[in-house]
Amino acid sequence: MKKYDVVGIGNAIVDVITRSDDSFLDLMGIQKGIMQLVERERGELLYGSMKERVQTPGGSLANTIAGIGSLGLATGFIGRVRDDALGKFYAEEMERGGTDFVNAPVAGGELPTSRSMIFVSPDGERSMNTYLGISAELGPEDVSEDVASNARILFLEGYLYDKPKGMQAFEAASRATRAAGGMAGISLSDPFCVDRHRPEFRRLVKELDYVIGNEQEWLSLYQTDDLGFALETAASESGLIACTRSGHDVVIVRGEEEAVIPVRPVTPVDATGAGDQFAAGFLYGLATGADLAVAGRMGCVAAAEVIGHVGPRPQADLSELFRAEGLL
């Protein structure tokens, strides 16, 4: 028996969310609809420009793990925060949500807790400006082998490859989980992340047990405009792949088995966390023995819930939503 059903390793980032229009984005030089890394000074400027902020523990993988934890599975998260106000808030909120935040906030760290300033446009698009802070210092020393080896499923954040220490933490966790008989997989994170680390990600597709990405990420990985070619290539190299496409069918392939899950159109209030919560529902399905079609549908239901409100984590009871759809 494993202590954890799912463990995530990734950036521990406090999301600070506000609404804005496109003219404000242009004024501040913010590129709409993507995640940009910013330096500390730029982060403080953007933070000061925000009105009516909503603050929540975030980070792509942490959002996924929180979603799975809300469904009642045993979850843990490997991340790094400082013992400042935001860091303590982050750790306490993760624990309150049912997920073990396995590393205590770092006392006296030079860098502050990471934060992402997210500007939500009227069409629901989110423009993320992330200051990585102490999260960028996550390294192999932060990975407890006892935690990683006690995970049935490990989920890894592609963004960690942006720093050598993060990459080392990522690989140490993966080795420990798989050596103990668990599954390890990766989120491709975003197309720009894929561009930065294409050779490494191509290797991980072949080595790990599953890979989750969206259409733009898969196209970037294989440097093509032909999604069919990209997914066929990925499926031939990986044991399990999932591809989400905004507003279109989700495609999941495991060996000779393929599931195509239709998506019901939803007008987004805030697209923040859609991919994260798809992964939460999908991994919950895998962890509980659901077939690919059911697991994929769980992912779609979770994603639809989160884009219906501001914030990257579920507000409704996902279990009840799954039951209403006949998935449980």
GROMACS .gro file of C-alpha atoms in nm:
model
  328
    1MET     CA    1   0.000   0.000   0.000
    2LYS     CA    2   0.125   0.347  -0.091
    3LYS     CA    3   0.077   0.646   0.138
    4TYR     CA    4  -0.019   0.871  -0.153
    5ASP     CA    5  -0.246   0.814  -0.450
    6VAL     CA    6  -0.096   1.111  -0.637
    7VAL     CA    7   0.205   1.331  -0.562
    8GLY     CA    8   0.293   1.642  -0.762
    9ILE     CA    9   0.623   1.825  -0.790
   10GLY     CA   10   0.630   2.177  -0.925
   11ASN     CA   11   0.643   2.548  -0.860
   12ALA     CA   12   0.462   2.666  -0.546
   13ILE     CA   13   0.319   3.000  -0.657
   14VAL     CA   14   0.060   3.226  -0.499
   15ASP     CA   15  -0.184   3.334  -0.770
   16VAL     CA   16  -0.300   3.695  -0.744
   17ILE     CA   17  -0.593   3.747  -0.981
   18THR     CA   18  -0.773   4.059  -1.102
   19ARG     CA   19  -0.989   4.161  -1.395
   20SER     CA   20  -0.864   4.394  -1.669
   21ASP     CA   21  -0.947   4.501  -2.023
   22ASP     CA   22  -0.727   4.473  -2.331
   23SER     CA   23  -0.634   4.843  -2.322
   24PHE     CA   24  -0.485   4.795  -1.975
   25LEU     CA   25  -0.281   4.499  -2.100
   26ASP     CA   26  -0.149   4.712  -2.387
   27LEU     CA   27  -0.067   4.999  -2.150
   28MET     CA   28   0.131   4.768  -1.920
   29GLY     CA   29   0.300   4.580  -2.203
   30ILE     CA   30   0.138   4.249  -2.104
   31GLN     CA   31   0.109   3.986  -2.377
   32LYS     CA   32  -0.244   3.848  -2.367
   33GLY     CA   33  -0.321   3.484  -2.302
   34ILE     CA   34   0.023   3.349  -2.213
   35MET     CA   35   0.248   3.302  -1.913
   36GLN     CA   36   0.552   3.531  -1.894
   37LEU     CA   37   0.831   3.513  -1.640
   38VAL     CA   38   0.911   3.851  -1.484
   39GLU     CA   39   1.181   3.983  -1.258
   40ARG     CA   40   1.115   4.100  -0.904
   41GLU     CA   41   1.089   4.473  -0.989
   42ARG     CA   42   0.843   4.409  -1.272
   43GLY     CA   43   0.643   4.177  -1.048
   44GLU     CA   44   0.612   4.445  -0.779
   45LEU     CA   45   0.499   4.701  -1.039
   46LEU     CA   46   0.228   4.471  -1.172
   47TYR     CA   47   0.117   4.371  -0.822
   48GLY     CA   48   0.077   4.738  -0.733
   49SER     CA   49  -0.138   4.797  -1.042
   50MET     CA   50  -0.394   4.531  -0.944
   51LYS     CA   51  -0.733   4.616  -0.797
   52GLU     CA   52  -0.980   4.388  -0.622
   53ARG     CA   53  -0.731   4.105  -0.601
   54VAL     CA   54  -0.823   3.741  -0.538
   55GLN     CA   55  -0.538   3.551  -0.374
   56THR     CA   56  -0.509   3.173  -0.384
   57PRO     CA   57  -0.233   2.911  -0.368
   58GLY     CA   58  -0.146   2.823  -0.726
   59GLY     CA   59   0.111   2.690  -0.963
   60SER     CA   60  -0.005   2.460  -1.241
   61LEU     CA   61   0.080   2.128  -1.079
   62ALA     CA   62  -0.030   2.244  -0.735
   63ASN     CA   63  -0.371   2.332  -0.880
   64THR     CA   64  -0.399   1.982  -1.024
   65ILE     CA   65  -0.301   1.815  -0.698
   66ALA     CA   66  -0.545   2.032  -0.503
   67GLY     CA   67  -0.823   1.928  -0.742
   68ILE     CA   68  -0.742   1.561  -0.690
   69GLY     CA   69  -0.724   1.611  -0.314
   70SER     CA   70  -1.068   1.771  -0.315
   71LEU     CA   71  -1.198   1.443  -0.460
   72GLY     CA   72  -1.082   1.254  -0.154
   73LEU     CA   73  -0.763   1.085  -0.273
   74ALA     CA   74  -0.445   1.098  -0.064
   75THR     CA   75  -0.224   1.365  -0.219
   76GLY     CA   76   0.109   1.531  -0.154
   77PHE     CA   77   0.292   1.823  -0.310
   78ILE     CA   78   0.668   1.878  -0.333
   79GLY     CA   79   0.737   2.250  -0.358
   80ARG     CA   80   0.938   2.532  -0.201
   81VAL     CA   81   0.814   2.848  -0.024
   82ARG     CA   82   0.974   3.093   0.217
   83ASP     CA   83   0.850   3.141   0.575
   84ASP     CA   84   0.706   3.483   0.485
   85ALA     CA   85   0.337   3.572   0.493
   86LEU     CA   86   0.266   3.441   0.144
   87GLY     CA   87   0.464   3.122   0.205
   88LYS     CA   88   0.282   3.042   0.528
   89PHE     CA   89  -0.049   3.119   0.357
   90TYR     CA   90   0.041   2.881   0.076
   91ALA     CA   91   0.141   2.589   0.298
   92GLU     CA   92  -0.160   2.630   0.526
   93GLU     CA   93  -0.406   2.651   0.237
   94MET     CA   94  -0.267   2.337   0.074
   95GLU     CA   95  -0.298   2.147   0.401
   96ARG     CA   96  -0.647   2.286   0.460
   97GLY     CA   97  -0.747   2.159   0.118
   98GLY     CA   98  -0.640   1.805   0.208
   99THR     CA   99  -0.295   1.792   0.043
  100ASP     CA  100   0.027   1.732   0.238
  101PHE     CA  101   0.267   2.018   0.170
  102VAL     CA  102   0.564   1.799   0.243
  103ASN     CA  103   0.839   2.063   0.277
  104ALA     CA  104   0.822   2.319   0.559
  105PRO     CA  105   0.856   2.688   0.457
  106VAL     CA  106   1.224   2.781   0.435
  107ALA     CA  107   1.338   2.997   0.725
  108GLY     CA  108   1.534   3.310   0.635
  109GLY     CA  109   1.548   3.248   0.260
  110GLU     CA  110   1.693   3.528   0.049
  111LEU     CA  111   1.416   3.513  -0.210
  112PRO     CA  112   1.047   3.568  -0.131
  113THR     CA  113   0.767   3.323  -0.198
  114SER     CA  114   0.679   3.304  -0.566
  115ARG     CA  115   0.372   3.481  -0.700
  116SER     CA  116   0.191   3.517  -1.034
  117MET     CA  117  -0.003   3.829  -1.126
  118ILE     CA  118  -0.294   3.712  -1.342
  119PHE     CA  119  -0.505   3.956  -1.543
  120VAL     CA  120  -0.837   3.814  -1.662
  121SER     CA  121  -0.986   3.972  -1.976
  122PRO     CA  122  -1.360   4.005  -2.044
  123ASP     CA  123  -1.339   3.704  -2.281
  124GLY     CA  124  -1.199   3.486  -2.000
  125GLU     CA  125  -0.842   3.477  -2.131
  126ARG     CA  126  -0.578   3.502  -1.860
  127SER     CA  127  -0.243   3.675  -1.892
  128MET     CA  128   0.001   3.543  -1.635
  129ASN     CA  129   0.309   3.730  -1.515
  130THR     CA  130   0.508   3.505  -1.287
  131TYR     CA  131   0.790   3.597  -1.052
  132LEU     CA  132   0.942   3.264  -0.953
  133GLY     CA  133   1.120   3.377  -0.637
  134ILE     CA  134   1.224   3.096  -0.403
  135SER     CA  135   1.033   2.835  -0.602
  136ALA     CA  136   1.306   2.852  -0.867
  137GLU     CA  137   1.548   2.718  -0.606
  138LEU     CA  138   1.364   2.384  -0.577
  139GLY     CA  139   1.627   2.114  -0.603
  140PRO     CA  140   1.692   1.745  -0.539
  141GLU     CA  141   1.748   1.818  -0.170
  142ASP     CA  142   1.378   1.909  -0.151
  143VAL     CA  143   1.270   1.567  -0.280
  144SER     CA  144   1.202   1.316  -0.005
  145GLU     CA  145   1.263   0.969  -0.142
  146ASP     CA  146   1.013   0.839   0.113
  147VAL     CA  147   0.743   1.067  -0.033
  148ALA     CA  148   0.825   0.995  -0.399
  149SER     CA  149   0.853   0.620  -0.350
  150ASN     CA  150   0.518   0.617  -0.169
  151ALA     CA  151   0.329   0.763  -0.465
  152ARG     CA  152   0.112   0.546  -0.687
  153ILE     CA  153   0.117   0.826  -0.945
  154LEU     CA  154   0.369   1.110  -0.972
  155PHE     CA  155   0.288   1.419  -1.179
  156LEU     CA  156   0.573   1.642  -1.289
  157GLU     CA  157   0.566   2.004  -1.407
  158GLY     CA  158   0.752   2.080  -1.728
  159TYR     CA  159   0.828   2.433  -1.607
  160LEU     CA  160   1.082   2.283  -1.365
  161TYR     CA  161   1.316   2.230  -1.658
  162ASP     CA  162   1.371   2.606  -1.670
  163LYS     CA  163   1.625   2.569  -1.387
  164PRO     CA  164   1.898   2.301  -1.360
  165LYS     CA  165   1.815   2.233  -0.995
  166GLY     CA  166   1.447   2.194  -1.080
  167MET     CA  167   1.534   1.946  -1.352
  168GLN     CA  168   1.743   1.747  -1.104
  169ALA     CA  169   1.456   1.748  -0.853
  170PHE     CA  170   1.219   1.635  -1.125
  171GLU     CA  171   1.438   1.344  -1.230
  172ALA     CA  172   1.514   1.235  -0.871
  173ALA     CA  173   1.144   1.220  -0.790
  174SER     CA  174   1.067   1.028  -1.108
  175ARG     CA  175   1.336   0.770  -1.043
  176ALA     CA  176   1.219   0.709  -0.686
  177THR     CA  177   0.854   0.667  -0.785
  178ARG     CA  178   0.916   0.433  -1.076
  179ALA     CA  179   1.174   0.224  -0.886
  180ALA     CA  180   0.906   0.158  -0.625
  181GLY     CA  181   0.652   0.047  -0.887
  182GLY     CA  182   0.460   0.373  -0.933
  183MET     CA  183   0.377   0.568  -1.249
  184ALA     CA  184   0.543   0.898  -1.338
  185GLY     CA  185   0.426   1.144  -1.601
  186ILE     CA  186   0.464   1.504  -1.712
  187SER     CA  187   0.262   1.809  -1.806
  188LEU     CA  188   0.411   1.984  -2.109
  189SER     CA  189   0.319   2.314  -1.934
  190ASP     CA  190   0.306   2.555  -2.232
  191PRO     CA  191   0.431   2.582  -2.593
  192PHE     CA  192   0.711   2.822  -2.499
  193CYS     CA  193   0.832   2.580  -2.232
  194VAL     CA  194   0.831   2.306  -2.495
  195ASP     CA  195   1.031   2.530  -2.730
  196ARG     CA  196   1.292   2.583  -2.461
  197HIS     CA  197   1.331   2.215  -2.374
  198ARG     CA  198   1.227   2.018  -2.682
  199PRO     CA  199   1.508   1.757  -2.678
  200GLU     CA  200   1.457   1.683  -2.309
  201PHE     CA  201   1.078   1.662  -2.345
  202ARG     CA  202   1.108   1.432  -2.647
  203ARG     CA  203   1.321   1.204  -2.432
  204LEU     CA  204   1.072   1.217  -2.145
  205VAL     CA  205   0.783   1.122  -2.375
  206LYS     CA  206   0.970   0.798  -2.442
  207GLU     CA  207   1.086   0.736  -2.086
  208LEU     CA  208   0.788   0.829  -1.867
  209ASP     CA  209   0.455   0.649  -1.828
  210TYR     CA  210   0.219   0.924  -1.947
  211VAL     CA  211   0.222   1.277  -2.091
  212ILE     CA  212  -0.053   1.542  -2.084
  213GLY     CA  213  -0.051   1.844  -2.313
  214ASN     CA  214  -0.271   2.070  -2.519
  215GLU     CA  215  -0.283   2.100  -2.897
  216GLN     CA  216  -0.029   2.385  -2.918
  217GLU     CA  217   0.215   2.202  -2.692
  218TRP     CA  218   0.203   1.880  -2.896
  219LEU     CA  219   0.247   2.073  -3.221
  220SER     CA  220   0.545   2.255  -3.073
  221LEU     CA  221   0.699   1.932  -2.944
  222TYR     CA  222   0.709   1.778  -3.292
  223GLN     CA  223   0.754   2.107  -3.482
  224THR     CA  224   0.457   2.051  -3.710
  225ASP     CA  225   0.120   2.201  -3.803
  226ASP     CA  226  -0.033   1.853  -3.836
  227LEU     CA  227  -0.187   1.748  -3.504
  228GLY     CA  228  -0.263   1.399  -3.632
  229PHE     CA  229   0.104   1.346  -3.711
  230ALA     CA  230   0.212   1.483  -3.372
  231LEU     CA  231  -0.024   1.260  -3.174
  232GLU     CA  232   0.051   0.953  -3.384
  233THR     CA  233   0.421   1.005  -3.323
  234ALA     CA  234   0.369   1.064  -2.950
  235ALA     CA  235   0.144   0.760  -2.914
  236SER     CA  236   0.408   0.543  -3.079
  237GLU     CA  237   0.668   0.665  -2.829
  238SER     CA  238   0.468   0.688  -2.504
  239GLY     CA  239   0.257   0.445  -2.305
  240LEU     CA  240  -0.024   0.700  -2.259
  241ILE     CA  241  -0.088   1.047  -2.401
  242ALA     CA  242  -0.370   1.298  -2.356
  243CYS     CA  243  -0.433   1.600  -2.578
  244THR     CA  244  -0.677   1.876  -2.489
  245ARG     CA  245  -0.803   2.124  -2.752
  246SER     CA  246  -0.987   2.433  -2.635
  247GLY     CA  247  -1.353   2.386  -2.721
  248HIS     CA  248  -1.286   2.067  -2.921
  249ASP     CA  249  -1.268   1.692  -2.858
  250VAL     CA  250  -1.006   1.556  -2.618
  251VAL     CA  251  -0.793   1.272  -2.756
  252ILE     CA  252  -0.642   1.004  -2.530
  253VAL     CA  253  -0.432   0.714  -2.656
  254ARG     CA  254  -0.289   0.416  -2.465
  255GLY     CA  255  -0.132   0.157  -2.692
  256GLU     CA  256  -0.401   0.036  -2.932
  257GLU     CA  257  -0.678   0.195  -2.724
  258GLU     CA  258  -0.803   0.541  -2.821
  259ALA     CA  259  -1.075   0.754  -2.665
  260VAL     CA  260  -1.214   1.073  -2.819
  261ILE     CA  261  -1.416   1.271  -2.566
  262PRO     CA  262  -1.653   1.541  -2.692
  263VAL     CA  263  -1.641   1.874  -2.512
  264ARG     CA  264  -1.953   2.075  -2.434
  265PRO     CA  265  -1.906   2.444  -2.520
  266VAL     CA  266  -1.881   2.665  -2.211
  267THR     CA  267  -1.844   3.043  -2.211
  268PRO     CA  268  -1.548   3.101  -1.980
  269VAL     CA  269  -1.555   3.345  -1.693
  270ASP     CA  270  -1.185   3.282  -1.628
  271ALA     CA  271  -0.984   3.026  -1.824
  272THR     CA  272  -0.723   3.004  -1.546
  273GLY     CA  273  -0.672   2.645  -1.440
  274ALA     CA  274  -0.865   2.474  -1.722
  275GLY     CA  275  -0.575   2.250  -1.820
  276ASP     CA  276  -0.478   2.197  -1.457
  277GLN     CA  277  -0.824   2.073  -1.363
  278PHE     CA  278  -0.854   1.858  -1.674
  279ALA     CA  279  -0.541   1.683  -1.547
  280ALA     CA  280  -0.695   1.655  -1.199
  281GLY     CA  281  -1.009   1.482  -1.325
  282PHE     CA  282  -0.816   1.265  -1.568
  283LEU     CA  283  -0.560   1.148  -1.311
  284TYR     CA  284  -0.837   1.089  -1.058
  285GLY     CA  285  -0.996   0.859  -1.314
  286LEU     CA  286  -0.670   0.672  -1.374
  287ALA     CA  287  -0.605   0.640  -1.000
  288THR     CA  288  -0.951   0.494  -0.939
  289GLY     CA  289  -0.938   0.244  -1.226
  290ALA     CA  290  -1.173   0.422  -1.469
  291ASP     CA  291  -1.139   0.346  -1.839
  292LEU     CA  292  -0.990   0.611  -2.068
  293ALA     CA  293  -1.323   0.751  -2.186
  294VAL     CA  294  -1.454   0.795  -1.831
  295ALA     CA  295  -1.123   0.940  -1.706
  296GLY     CA  296  -1.121   1.184  -1.997
  297ARG     CA  297  -1.481   1.285  -1.932
  298MET     CA  298  -1.393   1.347  -1.565
  299GLY     CA  299  -1.118   1.577  -1.684
  300CYS     CA  300  -1.359   1.768  -1.907
  301VAL     CA  301  -1.617   1.808  -1.628
  302ALA     CA  302  -1.350   1.939  -1.390
  303ALA     CA  303  -1.218   2.183  -1.652
  304ALA     CA  304  -1.569   2.311  -1.730
  305GLU     CA  305  -1.631   2.374  -1.360
  306VAL     CA  306  -1.316   2.578  -1.306
  307ILE     CA  307  -1.362   2.810  -1.606
  308GLY     CA  308  -1.707   2.903  -1.477
  309HIS     CA  309  -1.565   3.121  -1.199
  310VAL     CA  310  -1.258   3.329  -1.111
  311GLY     CA  311  -0.972   3.123  -0.971
  312PRO     CA  312  -0.780   2.810  -1.074
  313ARG     CA  313  -0.927   2.557  -0.830
  314PRO     CA  314  -1.271   2.394  -0.805
  315GLN     CA  315  -1.541   2.563  -0.602
  316ALA     CA  316  -1.813   2.303  -0.660
  317ASP     CA  317  -1.802   1.944  -0.532
  318LEU     CA  318  -1.647   1.758  -0.826
  319SER     CA  319  -1.767   1.424  -0.691
  320GLU     CA  320  -2.125   1.545  -0.715
  321LEU     CA  321  -2.066   1.671  -1.068
  322PHE     CA  322  -1.920   1.334  -1.166
  323ARG     CA  323  -2.221   1.155  -1.019
  324ALA     CA  324  -2.459   1.384  -1.205
  325GLU     CA  325  -2.283   1.282  -1.529
  326GLY     CA  326  -2.302   0.910  -1.440
  327LEU     CA  327  -1.924   0.885  -1.401
  328LEU     CA  328  -1.926   0.749  -1.044
   0.00000   0.00000   0.00000
